[in-house]
Backbone as a printed PyTorch tensor [residue, N CA C, xyz], in Angstrom:
tensor([[[-67.1860,  46.7170,  18.9450],
         [-66.2390,  46.1050,  19.4390],
         [-64.8490,  46.1320,  17.9520]],

        [[-63.9100,  45.8430,  18.6160],
         [-62.5010,  46.2250,  17.4870],
         [-61.4360,  44.8320,  18.1750]],

        [[-61.1520,  43.9810,  17.2070],
         [-60.4700,  42.7220,  17.4810],
         [-59.0260,  43.3670,  17.4460]],

        [[-58.0220,  43.1140,  18.6250],
         [-56.6280,  42.7350,  18.6210],
         [-56.7240,  44.8870,  19.7330]],

        [[-56.9770,  45.1430,  20.1140],
         [-57.5890,  46.0060,  21.5170],
         [-57.4780,  45.4790,  22.8760]],

        [[-57.1000,  46.1770,  23.8170],
         [-57.4170,  45.1360,  24.5590],
         [-58.1120,  47.1280,  25.8450]],

        [[-58.4940,  47.4560,  25.2450],
         [-58.7930,  48.7230,  26.2040],
         [-58.6740,  49.9350,  25.4410]],

        [[-58.3270,  51.0000,  25.8350],
         [-58.0200,  52.1120,  25.2420],
         [-56.8020,  51.6130,  24.2480]],

        [[-55.2000,  52.6230,  24.4280],
         [-54.4650,  52.3510,  23.9000],
         [-53.2460,  51.3880,  23.3170]],

        [[-53.6770,  50.1920,  24.6690],
         [-53.0900,  48.4790,  24.2540],
         [-53.5230,  48.4240,  22.3660]],

        [[-52.3150,  46.9350,  22.5430],
         [-52.3730,  45.9460,  21.8340],
         [-52.1140,  45.1890,  22.1020]],

        [[-52.7920,  44.0560,  21.6780],
         [-53.2500,  43.0620,  21.9260],
         [-51.4660,  41.9590,  21.5110]],

        [[-50.6590,  41.3270,  22.2880],
         [-49.4600,  41.1280,  22.1590],
         [-49.8510,  39.5690,  20.4510]],

        [[-48.7860,  39.6260,  19.8380],
         [-48.4200,  38.4290,  19.0000],
         [-47.7220,  37.5120,  19.6150]],

        [[-48.3960,  36.2220,  19.7140],
         [-47.1140,  34.9950,  20.4770],
         [-47.0550,  34.4550,  19.5230]],

        [[-45.0400,  34.5140,  19.3990],
         [-44.8290,  33.4900,  18.1550],
         [-44.7560,  32.0350,  18.5940]],

        [[-43.7080,  31.1020,  17.6730],
         [-43.7310,  29.9060,  17.7410],
         [-42.7840,  29.6170,  18.3910]],

        [[-43.1540,  28.7720,  20.0940],
         [-41.9070,  28.3890,  20.0870],
         [-40.6310,  28.6500,  19.2720]],

        [[-39.6020,  28.8480,  19.7870],
         [-37.8010,  28.3830,  19.3780],
         [-37.2160,  27.9890,  20.6680]],

        [[-36.2140,  26.9870,  20.1610],
         [-35.6360,  26.0760,  21.2450],
         [-34.0570,  26.4600,  21.1780]],

        [[-33.4280,  26.5380,  22.0430],
         [-31.8980,  27.0980,  22.3690],
         [-31.2160,  25.5240,  23.4240]],

        [[-30.5070,  25.0540,  22.2150],
         [-29.2380,  23.7680,  23.0140],
         [-28.7030,  24.0360,  23.5670]],

        [[-28.0590,  23.5680,  24.2390],
         [-27.1230,  24.2000,  24.4490],
         [-26.1060,  22.5970,  25.1210]],

        [[-24.8280,  22.4930,  23.8870],
         [-24.8780,  20.8970,  23.9790],
         [-23.7600,  20.4790,  24.8460]],

        [[-23.8370,  19.7740,  25.4960],
         [-22.4900,  19.2030,  26.8280],
         [-22.4380,  17.6700,  26.7980]],

        [[-21.0880,  17.6540,  26.2680],
         [-20.2700,  16.2700,  26.0910],
         [-19.7690,  15.7380,  27.5800]],

        [[-19.7940,  14.9200,  27.7920],
         [-19.0280,  14.0350,  29.1890],
         [-18.8210,  12.6610,  28.3710]],

        [[-17.2470,  12.4850,  28.5210],
         [-16.5990,  10.9880,  28.3990],
         [-17.1250,   9.6760,  28.7340]],

        [[-17.1540,   8.7990,  28.1870],
         [-17.8580,   7.4350,  29.0830],
         [-16.7770,   6.5700,  28.1850]],

        [[-16.1910,   5.5270,  28.8390],
         [-14.9210,   5.0710,  28.2430],
         [-15.6750,   3.9250,  27.2610]],

        [[-15.3000,   3.4040,  26.2860],
         [-15.4350,   2.4560,  25.6900],
         [-14.7500,   1.3750,  25.6370]],

        [[-14.7200,   0.1780,  26.0530],
         [-13.3390,  -1.2360,  26.3330],
         [-12.9020,  -1.3740,  24.4810]],

        [[-12.3620,  -1.7000,  24.4120],
         [-11.3670,  -1.8460,  23.1890],
         [-10.3540,  -3.6720,  23.8570]],

        [[-11.5320,  -4.7440,  23.3160],
         [-10.2170,  -5.3830,  24.0310],
         [ -9.2500,  -5.5650,  22.7620]],

        [[ -8.3340,  -6.0640,  23.2820],
         [ -7.1410,  -6.0630,  22.4040],
         [ -6.0750,  -8.2940,  22.6230]],

        [[ -6.9300,  -9.0420,  21.9540],
         [ -6.2170, -10.1990,  22.2750],
         [ -4.4630, -10.3760,  21.9380]],

        [[ -3.6090, -10.7990,  22.4300],
         [ -2.3640, -10.8800,  22.9940],
         [ -2.4730, -12.4480,  23.1510]],

        [[ -1.6770, -13.2950,  22.2840],
         [ -0.7630, -14.6600,  22.1460],
         [  0.3770, -14.3160,  21.8350]],

        [[  0.8540, -14.6980,  23.3530],
         [  2.4650, -14.9850,  23.4580],
         [  2.5160, -16.6500,  23.0040]],

        [[  4.0000, -16.6960,  22.0410],
         [  3.6160, -17.3210,  21.3140],
         [  5.4900, -18.3650,  21.3500]],

        [[  6.0540, -19.0510,  22.7100],
         [  7.5430, -19.5540,  22.6060],
         [  7.6780, -20.9950,  21.7480]],

        [[  8.5800, -20.6260,  21.0630],
         [  9.0520, -22.0350,  20.3240],
         [ 10.4730, -21.9400,  19.8840]],

        [[ 10.3680, -23.1380,  20.1460],
         [ 11.5390, -24.0780,  20.2910],
         [ 12.2780, -23.9190,  18.9720]],

        [[ 13.3790, -23.8520,  18.1090],
         [ 13.9000, -24.1930,  16.4300],
         [ 14.8810, -25.2210,  17.0500]],

        [[ 14.4550, -26.5540,  16.5520],
         [ 16.3720, -27.6430,  16.4610],
         [ 16.9180, -27.0570,  15.8990]],

        [[ 18.0450, -26.8890,  16.0970],
         [ 19.3540, -26.6370,  15.5060],
         [ 19.9610, -27.9750,  14.6960]],

        [[ 20.7400, -28.5910,  14.4320],
         [ 21.3580, -29.6890,  14.3290],
         [ 22.6450, -30.0430,  14.2090]],

        [[ 23.2890, -30.0750,  14.6920],
         [ 24.6090, -29.4580,  14.6110],
         [ 25.9200, -30.7720,  15.1710]],

        [[ 26.7750, -31.5360,  14.1280],
         [ 27.3810, -32.6560,  14.0610],
         [ 28.0020, -33.3560,  15.4430]],

        [[ 27.8440, -33.8000,  15.7630],
         [ 29.2120, -34.1230,  16.9940],
         [ 29.4490, -35.4330,  16.7380]],

        [[ 30.8570, -35.8530,  16.3570],
         [ 31.8580, -37.1100,  15.7740],
         [ 31.8190, -38.2230,  17.3020]],

        [[ 31.9610, -38.6030,  16.7120],
         [ 31.9540, -39.9170,  18.1080],
         [ 32.9790, -41.3110,  16.9690]],

        [[ 34.0150, -41.3700,  17.6480],
         [ 35.0490, -42.4500,  17.1920],
         [ 35.2360, -44.0920,  18.0830]],

        [[ 34.9220, -45.0200,  17.3230],
         [ 35.1080, -46.3010,  17.6430],
         [ 36.7670, -46.5850,  17.1190]],

        [[ 37.3430, -47.6970,  18.2050],
         [ 38.9600, -47.1110,  18.3720],
         [ 39.0820, -48.8310,  18.3440]],

        [[ 39.4300, -49.4440,  18.1000],
         [ 39.9870, -51.3050,  17.6170],
         [ 41.1610, -51.2910,  18.0040]],

        [[ 41.8100, -52.5230,  18.5530],
         [ 43.0390, -52.9980,  18.3410],
         [ 43.3370, -54.0530,  17.7640]],

        [[ 43.6870, -54.5850,  16.8460],
         [ 44.4750, -55.4590,  15.6980],
         [ 45.6940, -56.3450,  16.0450]],

        [[ 46.1630, -57.3950,  16.4700],
         [ 46.7600, -57.9380,  16.4490],
         [ 47.8030, -58.9040,  14.9880]],

        [[ 48.8860, -58.6890,  14.5080],
         [ 48.6840, -59.0810,  13.0190],
         [ 50.0040, -60.0110,  13.5170]],

        [[ 50.8180, -60.8180,  12.6230],
         [ 52.0760, -61.5130,  12.5380],
         [ 52.6000, -60.0190,  11.6690]],

        [[ 54.1430, -60.1760,  11.9870],
         [ 54.3470, -59.2190,  11.0430],
         [ 55.5200, -60.2620,  10.3580]],

        [[ 57.0910, -59.5970,   9.5890],
         [ 57.5280, -60.0900,   9.2750],
         [ 58.8170, -60.9880,  10.5100]],

        [[ 58.9740, -62.2710,   9.6640],
         [ 59.9680, -62.8370,  10.7730],
         [ 61.4990, -62.6680,  10.3360]],

        [[ 62.1030, -62.5120,  11.4170],
         [ 63.6080, -61.4320,  11.6580],
         [ 64.4990, -62.5340,  11.8710]],

        [[ 65.2130, -63.3590,  11.6070],
         [ 66.2850, -64.4260,  12.0230],
         [ 67.1390, -63.3830,  13.2310]],

        [[ 67.6800, -64.2080,  14.5070],
         [ 68.6780, -63.9350,  15.3640],
         [ 69.7160, -64.2750,  15.0130]],

        [[ 70.6120, -63.4750,  15.5610],
         [ 72.1800, -64.4680,  14.9680],
         [ 72.3030, -65.7140,  16.2710]],

        [[ 72.1760, -66.5900,  15.9060],
         [ 72.1540, -67.6300,  16.6880],
         [ 73.3890, -67.9950,  17.6710]],

        [[ 74.4170, -66.8870,  17.2610],
         [ 76.2000, -67.4260,  17.9710],
         [ 75.8950, -66.0210,  18.9460]],

        [[ 75.2440, -66.0060,  18.9400],
         [ 75.4470, -64.0970,  19.6410],
         [ 76.1420, -63.0060,  19.2810]],

        [[ 76.9200, -63.9560,  17.8330],
         [ 77.7920, -62.6410,  17.6540],
         [ 77.5180, -60.8250,  16.9590]],

        [[ 77.8880, -60.0440,  17.7520],
         [ 76.8950, -58.4210,  16.8430],
         [ 77.4950, -58.7000,  15.8250]],

        [[ 76.5590, -58.1910,  14.8840],
         [ 76.9940, -57.4840,  13.4240],
         [ 77.0140, -56.3750,  13.2450]],

        [[ 77.9240, -55.7100,  12.0720],
         [ 78.8630, -54.5950,  12.0240],
         [ 77.2770, -54.0690,  11.8690]],

        [[ 77.0810, -52.3850,  12.1460],
         [ 75.8590, -51.4780,  11.5830],
         [ 75.3350, -51.6600,  12.4060]],

        [[ 74.8360, -52.3050,  13.5870],
         [ 73.8670, -52.8200,  14.5940],
         [ 74.1670, -51.9090,  16.2850]]])
């Protein structure tokens, strides 16, 4: 009996180790990225001058002027 012969002139096939072919396929998948944003409304005080004036009235005695008791008119008046 001979090994490797399958009757007549036939040869026994040799089976090699299995080879794998990978056919990669890519499927998109969304990944959420969260970006927190805080809106800050700021109010700034700007000081501007506003002037107020107080007003008073004073009555004071002035110089005493003598009048003409006779009613005569003086020259130059």
